[in-house]
Amino acid sequence: MLLTADTVLTGRQSLRPGWIDIADAVILGVGSGAPPAPPALALGAVTVAPGLVDTHVHGGAGADFFTADPAGTAEAVALHRSHGTTTLVASLVTAGPAELLQQVRALAGDVRLGVLDGIHLEGPWLSPQRSGAHQTALMRDPDPAEIDALLVAGEGAIRMVTIAPELPGALAAIEQFTAAGVVVAIGHTEATYAQTRAAIDAGATVGTHLFNAMRPIDRREPGPAVALLEDPRVTVELIADGVHIDFAIYRMVTKNAGVDRVSLITDAMAATGVADGRYYLGPLAVDVTAGVARVAGTDTIAGSTATMDQVLRNAVAASGVPLDEALPIAVAQSSCNPAQALGLPAAAGLAVGAPADLVVLDAHLSVTAVLRKGVWVIAPQ
């Protein structure tokens, strides 16, 4: 299938006009100007971009990955696919040892089937002082035996874990996970600047939703955010939903960390794509009002109800630069950067040999078509 469009954003460069040649779920060629042959599909005045990559999402369409129910998982994934997310890593909140093992085994099956692209363990190795929407009673210090059991249960499906570096045994756990090929993120933490630096030196390479559930910056104790921001080895997540951070933070982080070190995420929970009401994030009740999710009876934000296309549009609108400059940046931060941080195939964007995952955007940056592994999830009209 050879397709053309007025604009093709590969994730690394802009092609106007551009073309993409696809066969057997793989990109065979991509270029600018006239295509090498008559196209099978001329998309016209649209933007074609790499499929969006969400490496931090808890559910959607009323379903929570915490339940590890295959039908619910499929519904949540379908909801996010319809919004342009072609690569999705399921995030799990803190659970007890036996339950966590069961969840990992179940979701690993979905990874093998290609429904999910990995698992992110956002807990249980977190700081009770920065618990967010996690159950503090189930939090615990890293234990090598439990980690080994989880790695065996995951059979390679665990892509990322979040750890608070100040916990006893945290540095050894970081080394244990990285030795197994798992990306370690720092988050839900009360760590000092020095403790965060030590965790990065031990192998941590991601900052979990920067500034949220994290010790704030102080003039005498910079804390984890500064350590994560200033280290070129680290990719920092931002929840650009308009609730978790002010958009001035997005601009500041992009400017200071650099375009290539920012990973936009949704942190979406079960209420994404459905009506306001009572939902659950793991074992905790969550009330959603006007699209904002909070732990029931508190002011604590409990994930988001955003989708990746919304996050992309928010980043463009908040960038403070012209569309032609803002859109390629937001596309990279919503596709190649998160994939690269976790070593996923989508890191290449729209490039020869890469998976045939793409999204078609109209002039308002709304999703009009989605291709995943060479198959139309939403076909062009």
Short mmCIF file of C-alpha atoms in Angstrom, two decimals:
data_model
loop_
_atom_site.label_atom_id
_atom_site.label_comp_id
_atom_site.label_asym_id
_atom_site.label_seq_id
_atom_site.Cartn_x
_atom_site.Cartn_y
_atom_site.Cartn_z
CA MET A 1 0.00 0.00 0.00
CA LEU A 2 1.44 3.30 -1.15
CA LEU A 3 -0.19 6.35 0.41
CA THR A 4 0.37 10.08 0.08
CA ALA A 5 -0.54 13.12 2.16
CA ASP A 6 0.05 16.84 2.08
CA THR A 7 2.10 16.50 5.28
CA VAL A 8 3.96 13.49 6.68
CA LEU A 9 5.63 13.86 10.06
CA THR A 10 7.99 10.96 10.52
CA GLY A 11 8.68 11.78 14.15
CA ARG A 12 12.09 13.14 13.20
CA GLN A 13 11.35 15.30 10.16
CA SER A 14 8.54 16.97 8.21
CA LEU A 15 7.79 15.98 4.61
CA ARG A 16 5.53 18.27 2.54
CA PRO A 17 4.11 16.54 0.57
CA GLY A 18 5.08 13.06 1.65
CA TRP A 19 4.51 9.43 0.83
CA ILE A 20 4.75 6.09 2.67
CA ASP A 21 5.00 2.60 1.18
CA ILE A 22 3.77 -0.25 3.36
CA ALA A 23 3.74 -4.04 3.01
CA ASP A 24 3.30 -6.88 5.48
CA ALA A 25 2.81 -4.47 8.43
CA VAL A 26 6.21 -2.86 7.82
CA ILE A 27 7.20 0.46 6.25
CA LEU A 28 9.14 -0.20 3.05
CA GLY A 29 9.79 3.40 2.10
CA VAL A 30 9.07 6.98 3.06
CA GLY A 31 9.93 10.18 1.26
CA SER A 32 8.98 13.69 0.20
CA GLY A 33 7.72 14.99 -3.10
CA ALA A 34 6.19 12.83 -5.80
CA PRO A 35 5.70 9.15 -4.85
CA PRO A 36 7.65 6.47 -6.75
CA ALA A 37 4.41 5.08 -8.23
CA PRO A 38 0.71 5.98 -8.37
CA PRO A 39 -0.59 5.84 -4.79
CA ALA A 40 -3.20 3.36 -3.67
CA LEU A 41 -4.49 5.99 -1.28
CA ALA A 42 -4.17 9.75 -1.70
CA LEU A 43 -5.15 11.20 1.67
CA GLY A 44 -4.86 14.83 0.59
CA ALA A 45 -4.95 17.77 3.00
CA VAL A 46 -4.18 15.88 6.21
CA THR A 47 -1.20 15.19 8.44
CA VAL A 48 0.09 11.64 8.73
CA ALA A 49 2.12 10.99 11.87
CA PRO A 50 3.50 7.97 13.71
CA GLY A 51 0.97 6.09 15.80
CA LEU A 52 0.79 7.55 19.30
CA VAL A 53 2.55 5.74 22.14
CA ASP A 54 1.17 5.74 25.70
CA THR A 55 3.59 4.21 28.18
CA HIS A 56 1.56 5.14 31.26
CA VAL A 57 -2.13 4.25 31.15
CA HIS A 58 -4.32 2.41 33.69
CA GLY A 59 -7.45 1.77 31.67
CA GLY A 60 -10.38 3.28 29.83
CA ALA A 61 -13.93 2.63 28.60
CA GLY A 62 -14.91 1.79 32.18
CA ALA A 63 -12.23 -0.91 32.56
CA ASP A 64 -9.12 -0.96 34.77
CA PHE A 65 -6.07 -3.04 33.85
CA PHE A 66 -5.79 -3.81 37.58
CA THR A 67 -8.58 -6.39 37.22
CA ALA A 68 -6.60 -8.14 34.45
CA ASP A 69 -9.90 -9.13 32.84
CA PRO A 70 -9.32 -9.94 29.15
CA ALA A 71 -12.63 -8.47 28.01
CA GLY A 72 -12.11 -5.27 29.99
CA THR A 73 -8.53 -4.98 28.77
CA ALA A 74 -9.69 -5.32 25.18
CA GLU A 75 -12.35 -2.62 25.66
CA ALA A 76 -9.86 -0.20 27.21
CA VAL A 77 -7.32 -0.82 24.46
CA ALA A 78 -9.97 -0.35 21.75
CA LEU A 79 -10.95 3.00 23.25
CA HIS A 80 -7.37 4.24 23.19
CA ARG A 81 -6.75 2.81 19.70
CA SER A 82 -9.69 4.89 18.43
CA HIS A 83 -7.85 7.98 19.66
CA GLY A 84 -4.64 7.16 17.82
CA THR A 85 -2.72 5.13 20.41
CA THR A 86 -1.16 2.26 18.47
CA THR A 87 1.34 1.28 21.20
CA LEU A 88 0.04 0.91 24.75
CA VAL A 89 1.80 -0.15 27.94
CA ALA A 90 -0.60 -1.10 30.75
CA SER A 91 0.21 0.45 34.12
CA LEU A 92 -0.63 -1.33 37.36
CA VAL A 93 -1.05 0.44 40.70
CA THR A 94 0.14 -0.98 44.01
CA ALA A 95 -1.21 -4.42 44.92
CA GLY A 96 -0.36 -7.19 47.38
CA PRO A 97 2.29 -9.75 46.36
CA ALA A 98 -0.07 -12.55 45.32
CA GLU A 99 -2.46 -10.24 43.48
CA LEU A 100 0.38 -8.48 41.65
CA LEU A 101 1.76 -11.81 40.46
CA GLN A 102 -1.66 -12.82 39.17
CA GLN A 103 -2.08 -9.50 37.35
CA VAL A 104 1.33 -9.76 35.72
CA ARG A 105 0.68 -13.34 34.55
CA ALA A 106 -2.67 -12.37 33.05
CA LEU A 107 -1.49 -9.20 31.31
CA ALA A 108 1.62 -10.97 30.03
CA GLY A 109 -0.78 -13.12 28.04
CA ASP A 110 -2.26 -9.99 26.48
CA VAL A 111 1.25 -8.86 25.58
CA ARG A 112 1.96 -12.20 23.90
CA LEU A 113 -1.29 -11.83 21.91
CA GLY A 114 -0.28 -8.33 20.80
CA VAL A 115 -3.16 -6.60 22.60
CA LEU A 116 -0.73 -4.78 24.88
CA ASP A 117 2.85 -3.74 24.26
CA GLY A 118 4.11 -4.21 27.79
CA ILE A 119 3.42 -3.78 31.49
CA HIS A 120 4.43 -0.92 33.76
CA LEU A 121 4.53 -1.64 37.50
CA GLU A 122 3.78 1.72 39.11
CA GLY A 123 4.24 0.32 42.57
CA PRO A 124 4.39 -1.20 45.12
CA TRP A 125 7.87 0.25 45.78
CA LEU A 126 6.73 3.80 46.41
CA SER A 127 6.87 6.36 49.21
CA PRO A 128 3.79 6.44 51.47
CA GLN A 129 4.40 10.19 51.76
CA ARG A 130 3.81 10.54 48.02
CA SER A 131 1.27 7.78 47.53
CA GLY A 132 -1.14 9.64 45.24
CA ALA A 133 -3.87 7.18 44.23
CA HIS A 134 -2.05 4.15 45.62
CA GLN A 135 -3.02 2.21 48.72
CA THR A 136 -0.31 2.93 51.28
CA ALA A 137 -1.01 -0.22 53.32
CA LEU A 138 0.13 -2.34 50.37
CA MET A 139 3.36 -0.45 49.70
CA ARG A 140 6.57 -2.21 50.62
CA ASP A 141 10.32 -2.10 50.25
CA PRO A 142 11.84 -3.87 47.24
CA ASP A 143 12.53 -7.56 47.88
CA PRO A 144 14.86 -9.46 45.51
CA ALA A 145 12.82 -12.65 45.75
CA GLU A 146 9.56 -10.90 44.88
CA ILE A 147 11.25 -9.12 41.98
CA ASP A 148 12.58 -12.42 40.63
CA ALA A 149 9.11 -13.96 40.89
CA LEU A 150 7.55 -11.05 39.00
CA LEU A 151 10.17 -11.22 36.26
CA VAL A 152 9.51 -14.94 35.83
CA ALA A 153 5.73 -14.37 35.77
CA GLY A 154 6.08 -11.57 33.22
CA GLU A 155 8.16 -13.61 30.76
CA GLY A 156 9.63 -10.41 29.34
CA ALA A 157 6.38 -8.44 29.32
CA ILE A 158 7.37 -6.06 32.13
CA ARG A 159 8.76 -3.02 30.32
CA MET A 160 9.04 -0.50 33.16
CA VAL A 161 8.80 -0.21 36.93
CA THR A 162 8.54 2.88 39.11
CA ILE A 163 10.61 2.96 42.29
CA ALA A 164 11.13 5.55 45.05
CA PRO A 165 14.95 5.69 45.38
CA GLU A 166 14.97 6.44 49.11
CA LEU A 167 13.49 3.07 50.08
CA PRO A 168 15.77 0.47 51.67
CA GLY A 169 17.02 -1.82 48.91
CA ALA A 170 15.95 0.53 46.11
CA LEU A 171 19.36 0.85 44.46
CA ALA A 172 19.86 -2.91 44.43
CA ALA A 173 16.37 -3.31 42.96
CA ILE A 174 17.17 -0.81 40.21
CA GLU A 175 20.25 -2.82 39.31
CA GLN A 176 18.27 -6.07 39.44
CA PHE A 177 15.60 -4.77 37.09
CA THR A 178 17.98 -3.12 34.64
CA ALA A 179 20.05 -6.31 34.49
CA ALA A 180 16.84 -8.05 33.39
CA GLY A 181 16.25 -5.47 30.65
CA VAL A 182 13.49 -3.58 32.47
CA VAL A 183 13.44 0.22 32.38
CA VAL A 184 13.38 1.80 35.83
CA ALA A 185 11.55 5.05 36.48
CA ILE A 186 11.76 7.29 39.54
CA GLY A 187 8.47 8.47 40.98
CA HIS A 188 6.05 8.69 43.88
CA THR A 189 9.07 9.71 45.87
CA GLU A 190 10.30 11.86 48.75
CA ALA A 191 13.90 11.36 47.61
CA THR A 192 16.53 14.03 47.96
CA TYR A 193 18.52 15.34 45.03
CA ALA A 194 21.48 13.14 46.05
CA GLN A 195 19.32 10.02 46.41
CA THR A 196 17.84 10.63 42.97
CA ARG A 197 21.27 11.09 41.46
CA ALA A 198 22.35 7.78 43.01
CA ALA A 199 19.32 6.05 41.48
CA ILE A 200 20.13 7.44 38.04
CA ASP A 201 23.72 6.28 38.39
CA ALA A 202 22.35 2.84 39.34
CA GLY A 203 20.45 2.69 36.06
CA ALA A 204 17.13 4.58 36.34
CA THR A 205 16.35 6.41 33.09
CA VAL A 206 12.76 7.74 33.38
CA GLY A 207 10.99 10.24 35.63
CA THR A 208 7.41 9.13 36.36
CA HIS A 209 4.93 12.00 35.73
CA LEU A 210 7.40 14.72 36.65
CA PHE A 211 6.34 17.02 39.51
CA ASN A 212 3.29 14.89 40.39
CA ALA A 213 3.55 12.69 43.52
CA MET A 214 7.08 13.96 43.95
CA ARG A 215 8.93 16.00 46.55
CA PRO A 216 8.73 19.63 45.38
CA ILE A 217 11.71 21.80 44.52
CA ASP A 218 13.21 23.75 47.41
CA ARG A 219 15.98 26.32 47.11
CA ARG A 220 18.19 24.35 49.52
CA GLU A 221 17.07 20.81 48.63
CA PRO A 222 16.42 20.60 44.88
CA GLY A 223 14.82 17.17 45.22
CA PRO A 224 14.10 14.61 42.50
CA ALA A 225 12.63 16.87 39.81
CA VAL A 226 15.82 18.90 39.38
CA ALA A 227 18.01 15.78 39.34
CA LEU A 228 15.81 14.19 36.69
CA LEU A 229 15.58 17.32 34.58
CA GLU A 230 19.29 18.03 34.43
CA ASP A 231 20.52 14.52 33.58
CA PRO A 232 20.70 13.82 29.82
CA ARG A 233 20.29 10.09 30.49
CA VAL A 234 16.72 10.60 31.72
CA THR A 235 13.41 10.89 29.85
CA VAL A 236 10.75 12.74 31.86
CA GLU A 237 7.04 12.00 31.65
CA LEU A 238 4.50 14.84 31.65
CA ILE A 239 0.73 14.47 31.96
CA ALA A 240 -0.34 17.28 29.64
CA ASP A 241 -4.05 16.98 30.42
CA GLY A 242 -4.47 20.51 31.76
CA VAL A 243 -5.07 19.20 35.29
CA HIS A 244 -1.86 17.61 36.54
CA ILE A 245 0.45 20.45 35.52
CA ASP A 246 0.13 24.02 34.34
CA PHE A 247 1.08 24.30 30.69
CA ALA A 248 3.86 26.72 31.64
CA ILE A 249 5.53 23.63 33.14
CA TYR A 250 5.29 21.87 29.78
CA ARG A 251 7.00 24.79 28.06
CA MET A 252 9.68 25.05 30.75
CA VAL A 253 10.47 21.33 30.71
CA THR A 254 10.60 21.16 26.91
CA LYS A 255 12.93 24.15 26.82
CA ASN A 256 15.23 22.97 29.60
CA ALA A 257 15.30 19.20 29.12
CA GLY A 258 15.09 19.41 25.34
CA VAL A 259 12.50 18.15 22.89
CA ASP A 260 13.88 14.60 22.78
CA ARG A 261 13.76 13.99 26.54
CA VAL A 262 10.05 14.67 27.10
CA SER A 263 7.51 11.84 27.00
CA LEU A 264 3.84 12.84 26.99
CA ILE A 265 1.52 10.39 28.73
CA THR A 266 -2.15 10.23 29.70
CA ASP A 267 -2.08 8.38 33.05
CA ALA A 268 -5.63 7.55 31.93
CA MET A 269 -7.89 5.56 34.24
CA ALA A 270 -11.11 3.61 33.77
CA ALA A 271 -13.33 6.70 33.39
CA THR A 272 -11.59 7.71 30.16
CA GLY A 273 -14.07 7.80 27.32
CA VAL A 274 -17.15 7.38 29.51
CA ALA A 275 -19.37 9.52 31.73
CA ASP A 276 -18.54 11.15 35.05
CA GLY A 277 -19.27 9.05 38.13
CA ARG A 278 -17.73 6.56 40.58
CA TYR A 279 -14.92 4.35 39.29
CA TYR A 280 -11.96 2.48 40.72
CA LEU A 281 -8.23 2.86 40.23
CA GLY A 282 -6.96 -0.42 41.57
CA PRO A 283 -8.68 -0.89 44.94
CA LEU A 284 -9.35 2.82 45.51
CA ALA A 285 -12.70 4.46 44.74
CA VAL A 286 -12.40 7.43 42.41
CA ASP A 287 -15.00 10.12 41.75
CA VAL A 288 -14.93 11.81 38.36
CA THR A 289 -16.50 15.25 38.03
CA ALA A 290 -16.25 17.33 34.87
CA GLY A 291 -13.66 14.87 33.61
CA VAL A 292 -11.34 15.30 36.62
CA ALA A 293 -10.63 12.14 38.63
CA ARG A 294 -9.98 12.36 42.38
CA VAL A 295 -9.69 9.73 45.11
CA ALA A 296 -13.15 9.59 46.65
CA GLY A 297 -13.58 12.02 49.53
CA THR A 298 -10.26 13.78 48.90
CA ASP A 299 -8.65 16.40 46.66
CA THR A 300 -6.01 13.90 45.46
CA ILE A 301 -5.89 13.57 41.67
CA ALA A 302 -6.31 9.95 40.62
CA GLY A 303 -4.99 9.60 37.10
CA SER A 304 -6.68 11.35 34.19
CA THR A 305 -9.47 10.91 31.68
CA ALA A 306 -7.32 12.10 28.77
CA THR A 307 -6.47 10.31 25.55
CA MET A 308 -3.23 10.71 23.64
CA ASP A 309 -4.78 12.79 20.87
CA GLN A 310 -6.03 15.24 23.50
CA VAL A 311 -2.56 15.36 25.06
CA LEU A 312 -1.07 16.03 21.62
CA ARG A 313 -3.49 18.87 20.93
CA ASN A 314 -2.87 20.35 24.38
CA ALA A 315 0.88 20.35 23.85
CA VAL A 316 0.54 22.09 20.50
CA ALA A 317 -1.85 24.72 21.88
CA ALA A 318 0.33 25.34 24.95
CA SER A 319 3.65 25.45 23.13
CA GLY A 320 3.73 29.17 22.49
CA VAL A 321 5.26 28.62 19.04
CA PRO A 322 3.74 28.44 15.53
CA LEU A 323 1.89 25.27 14.52
CA ASP A 324 4.54 24.24 11.98
CA GLU A 325 7.09 24.22 14.80
CA ALA A 326 4.86 22.95 17.63
CA LEU A 327 3.28 19.96 15.90
CA PRO A 328 6.48 18.04 15.01
CA ILE A 329 7.68 18.54 18.58
CA ALA A 330 4.43 17.29 20.11
CA VAL A 331 4.35 14.34 17.69
CA ALA A 332 7.86 13.26 18.70
CA GLN A 333 6.96 13.62 22.38
CA SER A 334 3.81 11.54 21.85
CA SER A 335 5.35 8.79 19.75
CA CYS A 336 9.09 8.32 19.26
CA ASN A 337 10.27 9.63 22.63
CA PRO A 338 8.15 7.37 24.89
CA ALA A 339 8.84 4.39 22.65
CA GLN A 340 12.57 5.06 22.70
CA ALA A 341 12.57 5.42 26.48
CA LEU A 342 11.17 1.90 26.80
CA GLY A 343 13.00 0.34 23.86
CA LEU A 344 9.80 -0.27 21.88
CA PRO A 345 9.79 -0.83 18.10
CA ALA A 346 7.76 2.36 17.55
CA ALA A 347 10.82 4.43 18.53
CA ALA A 348 11.81 4.69 14.86
CA GLY A 349 8.62 6.54 13.94
CA LEU A 350 7.76 6.44 10.25
CA ALA A 351 10.98 4.95 8.94
CA VAL A 352 12.04 2.10 6.69
CA GLY A 353 11.75 -1.18 8.58
CA ALA A 354 9.55 0.27 11.33
CA PRO A 355 6.09 -1.08 12.20
CA ALA A 356 3.33 0.32 9.96
CA ASP A 357 1.68 2.26 12.77
CA LEU A 358 0.31 5.67 11.87
CA VAL A 359 -2.40 8.18 12.65
CA VAL A 360 -4.14 10.58 10.26
CA LEU A 361 -4.96 14.03 11.65
CA ASP A 362 -7.21 16.69 10.17
CA ALA A 363 -6.68 20.45 10.29
CA HIS A 364 -7.95 20.50 13.90
CA LEU A 365 -5.59 17.65 14.87
CA SER A 366 -8.53 15.31 15.37
CA VAL A 367 -7.95 11.65 14.52
CA THR A 368 -9.62 10.63 11.27
CA ALA A 369 -7.85 7.30 10.63
CA VAL A 370 -5.57 4.88 12.48
CA LEU A 371 -3.34 2.17 11.04
CA ARG A 372 -1.76 -0.43 13.33
CA LYS A 373 0.58 -3.11 12.06
CA GLY A 374 -0.60 -2.43 8.54
CA VAL A 375 -4.32 -2.86 9.36
CA TRP A 376 -6.79 0.02 9.53
CA VAL A 377 -8.26 0.33 13.03
CA ILE A 378 -10.17 3.32 11.72
CA ALA A 379 -10.20 3.48 7.92
CA PRO A 380 -9.91 6.77 6.01
CA GLN A 381 -13.25 8.07 4.75
#
